[in-house]
C-alpha cells in the first residue's frame, strides 16, 4: 500500500483540656461538620465537563465554553479554648463555583479562538513545518471481488489484514514553494479471517509492496485542493487563502461548490472542514474560520475529553457492499489550545464477525514540529 494514501481527612483536635461536656459537644459538632455530603447522581448521559487550566484558549473563550468547578480544600478548624465556657469557632464552608458545561459547539468555538492566535504553524524563511503522520489501515478481501474499499468491506469480506506505516511532509515557509515528502518503512499487522493470507499475497503482487522506505519526493505548491479557486488554481494553499473567513459564509461557499444536499450538509461540510484542518497547515485566520464554521453545524457528538484534547464523532448513514443499511463513523481528536488535529479515524459498518468494531478501517495520528532542513 502506498503509505502516502494509507493518525486529608484531618479531624479537628481538642488540645489541652479535660474531656468535659462542652468539649464533647464541640467534638460532636466538628464531626458533623466534617461528614461528607450526599451527592445526587447525574443523568447517565451528560455533557462533558473540562477542568480549568487550558492553555491559551481558556482565557479568550466567551462565556459558556470552558468549565471550572473548583471546590477549594476545606480549611475548617474547630479549636477548644481552655475556658469555663468553650465556644466552637467554625469557619463557613466555601461556596461551590458554578460549572459551565462543554458542548460540541463551545469546544469548536474555543478552538477557533485559540487557532486565531496560534503561531506554531508558521515558520521562518529557510525552515520547514514537519508534519509526521502515522497510518493504520485495514484492507478487506473477498476472493471473487478482490481487495480494497471498493471491492470489499466488513459486510462481505472473508479476509482482512492491518497495515501500518509513517510518512513526513515538509512544508516550506513559502507554501507556494517545494513541499518535500518522505515515507518510512511500512509493515503488515494482525490478520482476520480464513482468506487473509490469500488476499495479502494478491495485494503484494498487485501493488508490488515490499515494505521498504520510499525515496524523498517533492511537489511544488503542495497537495491539490478539493476544487479549483475562482482564479483557476488547484493548489491547497491557494484554496485556503481564497475561502471566506466568515464562518457562515464559509458554510454557504462549501455548499455551493459541492452541491451539498440539505440532509447531508453536516456530514459533507463538517467532514470536509475536519479533513482540511487535519492537514495542520494554513493561516491562523483560515483555521479559525473553519473551526467557527464547525461550531455552527449540528451532527457532531462530543465523545471524549482528556486535558486540552477533545474528541468528536460524526455518524452518517450508508449502504454497505452487501446492500444493507449501515453507517460510517468518523472521529477527530483536536487540541483545543492550538487547533492542531491530533488524530482522525474512519470506521465503516458495525457488528462484523470478522473485524471488531473497535478497530477502525483507517487511523491517522499527527504530530507537528519545526525543523531547519528537509530531505
Coordinates of C-alpha atoms in Angstrom, one line a residue:
X1 CA 0.0 0.0 0.0
X2 CA 1.2 3.5 -0.8
X3 CA 1.8 5.0 2.7
X4 CA 1.0 8.4 1.4
X5 CA -2.5 7.2 1.0
X6 CA -3.0 5.0 4.0
X7 CA -3.4 9.5 12.6
X8 CA -6.8 14.8 54.2
X9 CA -9.3 13.9 56.1
X10 CA -7.9 15.6 59.2
X11 CA -10.3 15.7 62.2
X12 CA -10.0 18.9 64.3
X13 CA -8.2 18.2 67.5
X14 CA -9.0 19.3 71.1
X15 CA -5.8 20.4 72.8
X16 CA -5.0 20.9 76.5
X17 CA -8.5 20.5 78.1
X18 CA -10.1 17.8 80.1
X19 CA -12.9 15.9 78.5
X20 CA -15.8 17.8 79.9
X21 CA -19.3 18.0 78.5
X22 CA -18.6 21.2 76.5
X23 CA -15.6 19.6 74.8
X24 CA -17.6 16.5 73.9
X25 CA -20.3 18.7 72.4
X26 CA -17.6 20.5 70.5
X27 CA -16.2 17.3 69.1
X28 CA -19.6 16.2 68.0
X29 CA -20.1 19.5 66.1
X30 CA -16.8 19.0 64.5
X31 CA -17.6 15.5 63.3
X32 CA -21.0 16.6 62.0
X33 CA -19.4 19.4 60.1
X34 CA -16.7 17.2 58.6
X35 CA -19.2 14.5 57.4
X36 CA -19.4 14.0 53.6
X37 CA -22.5 15.3 51.9
X38 CA -24.5 13.0 49.7
X39 CA -24.1 14.0 46.0
X40 CA -27.2 13.5 43.9
X41 CA -26.4 11.3 40.9
X42 CA -26.5 12.9 37.4
X43 CA -28.3 11.5 34.5
X44 CA -26.4 8.7 32.8
X45 CA -26.0 10.8 29.6
X46 CA -24.4 14.2 30.4
X47 CA -22.4 16.8 28.6
X48 CA -18.7 16.6 29.1
X49 CA -17.0 18.9 31.7
X50 CA -13.5 20.1 31.2
X51 CA -11.4 21.4 34.1
X52 CA -9.7 24.7 34.1
X53 CA -6.0 25.1 33.1
X54 CA -6.3 25.0 29.3
X55 CA -3.5 26.7 27.6
X56 CA -4.2 29.9 25.7
X57 CA -7.8 29.1 24.6
X58 CA -9.4 29.3 28.0
X59 CA -8.6 33.0 28.6
X60 CA -10.1 34.1 25.4
X61 CA -13.2 32.0 25.2
X62 CA -16.6 33.6 25.6
X63 CA -18.9 32.6 28.5
X64 CA -20.2 29.1 28.2
X65 CA -17.2 27.4 26.7
X66 CA -14.9 26.0 29.3
X67 CA -15.7 24.6 32.6
X68 CA -14.2 25.3 36.0
X69 CA -15.8 23.6 39.0
X70 CA -13.5 24.5 41.9
X71 CA -14.1 23.4 45.4
X72 CA -11.2 24.6 47.5
X73 CA -10.0 22.1 50.1
X74 CA -11.8 22.6 53.3
X75 CA -9.8 24.7 55.8
X76 CA -12.4 24.4 58.6
X77 CA -10.9 24.1 62.0
X78 CA -12.6 23.8 65.4
X79 CA -10.3 24.7 68.4
X80 CA -11.1 24.1 72.1
X81 CA -10.1 27.0 74.3
X82 CA -9.4 26.1 78.0
X83 CA -12.0 28.4 79.4
X84 CA -15.0 27.7 81.6
X85 CA -17.4 28.1 78.6
X86 CA -15.5 27.0 75.5
X87 CA -17.2 28.2 72.2
X88 CA -16.7 26.4 68.9
X89 CA -15.2 28.5 66.2
X90 CA -16.3 27.2 62.8
X91 CA -15.5 28.9 59.6
X92 CA -18.2 28.8 56.9
X93 CA -17.9 26.3 54.1
X94 CA -16.6 27.6 50.8
X95 CA -19.3 28.3 48.2
X96 CA -19.1 26.0 45.2
X97 CA -18.3 27.8 42.0
X98 CA -20.8 27.4 39.1
X99 CA -19.9 24.9 36.4
X100 CA -20.1 25.6 32.7
X101 CA -20.7 22.5 30.5
X102 CA -18.6 21.9 27.5
X103 CA -20.5 21.2 24.3
X104 CA -19.5 20.4 20.8
X105 CA -20.3 24.0 19.7
X106 CA -18.4 25.6 22.6
X107 CA -15.4 23.2 22.0
X108 CA -15.1 24.2 18.4
X109 CA -15.6 27.8 19.3
X110 CA -12.9 27.7 21.9
X111 CA -10.5 26.0 19.4
X112 CA -11.2 28.7 16.8
X113 CA -10.3 31.4 19.3
X114 CA -7.1 29.6 20.1
X115 CA -6.3 28.9 16.5
X116 CA -6.7 32.6 15.6
X117 CA -3.6 33.5 17.8
X118 CA -1.6 30.3 17.5
X119 CA 1.7 30.9 15.6
X120 CA 3.1 27.3 15.9
X121 CA 2.3 26.5 12.3
X122 CA 4.3 29.5 10.9
X123 CA 8.0 29.0 10.2
X124 CA 10.8 31.4 9.3
X125 CA 12.4 31.5 5.8
X126 CA 14.7 28.5 5.4
X127 CA 12.8 26.4 8.0
X128 CA 10.1 23.8 7.4
X129 CA 7.0 22.7 9.2
X130 CA 7.3 18.9 9.5
X131 CA 4.0 17.1 9.8
X132 CA 4.5 13.4 10.8
X133 CA 1.6 11.1 10.1
X134 CA 1.4 7.5 11.5
X135 CA -1.0 5.4 9.4
X136 CA -3.0 2.3 10.3
X137 CA -5.4 0.8 7.8
X138 CA -7.4 -2.4 7.5
X139 CA -7.5 -3.9 4.0
X140 CA -10.6 -6.1 3.3
X141 CA -10.6 -9.0 0.8
X142 CA -13.1 -11.4 -0.8
X143 CA -11.8 -13.9 -3.4
X144 CA -14.4 -13.1 -6.1
X145 CA -14.3 -9.4 -5.5
X146 CA -10.7 -8.7 -4.7
X147 CA -9.2 -6.3 -2.2
X148 CA -9.7 -2.6 -1.4
X149 CA -12.5 -0.4 -0.2
X150 CA -14.5 -0.5 -3.4
X151 CA -14.3 -4.3 -3.6
X152 CA -14.8 -5.5 -0.1
X153 CA -15.8 -4.2 3.3
X154 CA -16.9 -5.7 6.7
X155 CA -20.2 -6.9 5.3
X156 CA -18.7 -9.2 2.5
X157 CA -15.0 -9.8 3.3
X158 CA -13.7 -13.2 4.2
X159 CA -10.3 -11.9 5.0
X160 CA -8.6 -8.7 6.2
X161 CA -5.2 -7.5 7.4
X162 CA -3.8 -4.5 9.1
X163 CA -1.1 -2.3 7.5
X164 CA 0.9 0.3 9.4
X165 CA 3.4 3.0 8.3
X166 CA 4.5 6.6 8.6
X167 CA 5.3 9.5 6.3
X168 CA 6.6 13.0 6.8
X169 CA 5.6 16.2 5.0
X170 CA 8.0 19.1 5.0
X171 CA 6.2 22.4 4.3
X172 CA 8.3 25.4 3.4
X173 CA 7.9 28.9 4.8
X174 CA 6.6 30.0 1.4
X175 CA 3.9 27.4 0.9
X176 CA 3.9 28.0 -2.9
X177 CA 7.5 26.6 -2.8
X178 CA 8.6 23.0 -2.9
X179 CA 6.9 20.6 -0.4
X180 CA 9.0 17.5 0.4
X181 CA 7.7 14.1 1.3
X182 CA 9.4 11.1 2.9
X183 CA 7.8 7.7 3.5
X184 CA 9.3 5.3 6.1
X185 CA 9.0 1.6 6.1
X186 CA 5.6 0.0 6.3
X187 CA 4.5 -3.4 7.7
X188 CA 1.6 -5.7 8.0
X189 CA -0.1 -6.4 11.3
X190 CA -3.0 -8.6 12.5
X191 CA -4.8 -10.8 10.1
X192 CA -8.5 -11.6 10.2
X193 CA -10.4 -14.5 8.7
X194 CA -9.5 -17.6 6.7
X195 CA -8.7 -15.8 3.4
X196 CA -6.4 -13.1 4.9
X197 CA -3.2 -14.6 3.7
X198 CA -4.5 -15.3 0.2
X199 CA -5.7 -11.6 0.0
X200 CA -2.4 -10.3 1.3
X201 CA -0.5 -12.4 -1.3
X202 CA -2.6 -10.9 -4.1
X203 CA -2.2 -7.4 -2.7
X204 CA 1.6 -7.7 -2.7
X205 CA 1.5 -8.8 -6.4
X206 CA -0.8 -6.0 -7.4
X207 CA 1.0 -3.2 -5.6
X208 CA 4.5 -4.6 -5.7
X209 CA 4.6 -3.8 -2.0
X210 CA 7.8 -4.6 -0.3
X211 CA 7.7 -2.6 2.9
X212 CA 10.9 -0.6 2.2
X213 CA 11.1 3.2 2.8
X214 CA 10.2 5.3 -0.2
X215 CA 12.6 7.8 -1.7
X216 CA 12.0 11.5 -0.9
X217 CA 9.7 13.2 -3.4
X218 CA 8.7 16.8 -3.9
X219 CA 5.6 18.8 -5.1
X220 CA 5.7 22.5 -5.9
X221 CA 2.8 24.2 -4.1
X222 CA 1.8 21.1 -2.1
X223 CA -1.3 19.0 -2.4
X224 CA -4.3 19.7 -4.6
X225 CA -7.4 21.5 -3.4
X226 CA -11.0 19.9 -3.3
X227 CA -11.9 22.1 -6.2
X228 CA -10.3 25.0 -8.2
X229 CA -10.4 28.5 -6.9
X230 CA -12.1 31.3 -8.9
X231 CA -8.6 32.2 -10.1
X232 CA -8.2 28.7 -11.5
X233 CA -5.6 27.4 -9.0
X234 CA -5.8 23.8 -8.0
X235 CA -3.4 24.2 -5.1
X236 CA -4.5 23.7 -1.5
X237 CA -2.5 26.8 -0.4
X238 CA -4.5 29.0 -2.8
X239 CA -7.8 27.3 -1.8
X240 CA -7.2 28.1 1.9
X241 CA -6.3 31.7 1.1
X242 CA -9.4 32.1 -1.1
X243 CA -12.0 30.6 1.2
X244 CA -14.4 33.0 3.0
X245 CA -13.2 33.8 6.5
X246 CA -16.7 34.4 7.9
X247 CA -17.9 31.1 9.3
X248 CA -21.5 31.4 8.0
X249 CA -20.3 32.5 4.6
X250 CA -17.7 29.6 4.5
X251 CA -20.5 27.1 5.0
X252 CA -22.5 28.6 2.2
X253 CA -19.5 28.6 0.0
X254 CA -18.8 24.9 0.5
X255 CA -22.5 24.1 -0.1
X256 CA -22.4 26.0 -3.4
X257 CA -19.2 24.3 -4.7
X258 CA -20.0 20.7 -3.8
X259 CA -23.8 20.9 -4.3
X260 CA -24.5 19.6 -0.8
X261 CA -28.0 18.1 -0.3
X262 CA -29.7 19.6 2.8
X263 CA -29.8 16.2 4.5
X264 CA -26.0 15.7 4.0
X265 CA -25.0 19.3 5.0
X266 CA -23.5 18.4 8.4
X267 CA -21.7 15.4 7.1
X268 CA -20.2 16.7 3.9
X269 CA -19.4 20.2 5.0
X270 CA -18.4 19.1 8.5
X271 CA -16.0 16.4 7.5
X272 CA -14.5 18.4 4.6
X273 CA -13.6 21.0 7.2
X274 CA -12.1 18.4 9.5
X275 CA -10.2 16.9 6.7
X276 CA -8.7 20.3 5.7
X277 CA -7.9 21.1 9.3
X278 CA -6.1 17.7 9.7
X279 CA -3.6 18.8 7.1
X280 CA -2.4 21.1 10.0
X281 CA -1.4 23.9 7.6
X282 CA -3.0 27.2 6.6
X283 CA -3.1 30.6 8.1
X284 CA -4.4 31.3 11.6
X285 CA -7.3 33.3 10.1
X286 CA -8.3 30.4 7.8
X287 CA -8.1 27.8 10.5
X288 CA -10.1 30.0 13.0
X289 CA -12.8 30.4 10.3
X290 CA -13.1 26.7 9.7
X291 CA -13.5 26.0 13.5
X292 CA -16.0 28.8 13.6
X293 CA -18.0 27.1 10.9
X294 CA -17.9 23.8 12.7
X295 CA -19.3 25.4 15.8
X296 CA -22.4 26.3 13.7
X297 CA -23.0 22.8 12.4
X298 CA -25.1 20.0 14.1
X299 CA -24.5 16.3 13.9
X300 CA -21.2 16.0 15.8
X301 CA -21.1 14.3 19.2
X302 CA -18.6 15.0 22.0
X303 CA -17.3 11.6 22.9
X304 CA -14.1 12.3 24.9
X305 CA -12.1 14.9 26.8
X306 CA -8.5 14.4 28.0
X307 CA -6.8 17.5 29.2
X308 CA -6.7 20.0 26.3
X309 CA -7.8 17.4 23.7
X310 CA -11.4 16.7 22.9
X311 CA -12.8 14.1 20.6
X312 CA -15.9 14.4 18.4
X313 CA -17.7 11.8 16.3
X314 CA -19.8 12.1 13.3
X315 CA -22.0 9.2 12.2
X316 CA -23.6 9.1 8.8
X317 CA -25.8 6.5 7.1
X318 CA -24.6 4.5 4.1
X319 CA -25.4 1.2 2.4
X320 CA -22.7 -1.4 2.7
X321 CA -21.4 -3.5 -0.1
X322 CA -23.9 -6.3 0.8
X323 CA -26.7 -3.8 0.1
X324 CA -27.8 -3.4 3.8
X325 CA -28.2 -0.1 5.6
X326 CA -25.1 0.7 7.6
X327 CA -23.1 3.7 8.9
X328 CA -19.8 5.4 8.6
X329 CA -18.4 6.7 11.9
X330 CA -15.7 9.4 11.8
X331 CA -13.8 10.8 14.8
X332 CA -11.4 13.6 15.3
X333 CA -9.2 14.4 18.3
X334 CA -8.3 18.1 18.5
X335 CA -6.1 20.1 20.8
X336 CA -8.3 23.0 22.0
X337 CA -5.3 25.1 22.9
X338 CA -3.7 25.2 19.5
X339 CA -6.2 23.9 16.9
X340 CA -3.9 21.1 15.9
X341 CA -5.7 17.9 14.9
X342 CA -4.1 15.0 16.7
X343 CA -5.9 12.0 15.3
X344 CA -8.7 11.0 12.9
X345 CA -10.4 7.7 12.4
X346 CA -13.0 6.2 9.9
X347 CA -15.0 3.1 10.6
X348 CA -17.4 1.7 8.0
X349 CA -20.1 -0.7 9.2
X350 CA -20.5 -2.5 12.6
X351 CA -21.3 -5.9 14.0
X352 CA -18.9 -7.7 11.8
X353 CA -17.8 -11.2 12.9
X354 CA -14.5 -10.6 11.0
X355 CA -13.1 -7.4 12.4
X356 CA -14.0 -5.9 15.9
X357 CA -16.0 -2.7 15.8
X358 CA -13.2 -1.1 18.0
X359 CA -10.7 -1.4 15.1
X360 CA -11.2 1.4 12.7
X361 CA -10.8 1.0 8.9
X362 CA -8.4 4.0 8.9
X363 CA -6.5 5.8 11.6
X364 CA -4.2 8.8 11.2
X365 CA -2.1 10.2 14.1
X366 CA -0.5 13.6 13.6
X367 CA 2.5 15.4 15.2
X368 CA 3.9 18.8 14.2
X369 CA 7.3 20.3 14.7
X370 CA 9.6 23.0 13.1
X371 CA 12.9 21.8 11.5
X372 CA 15.7 23.6 9.7
X373 CA 16.2 21.1 6.9
X374 CA 14.2 18.8 4.7
X375 CA 15.3 15.5 3.0

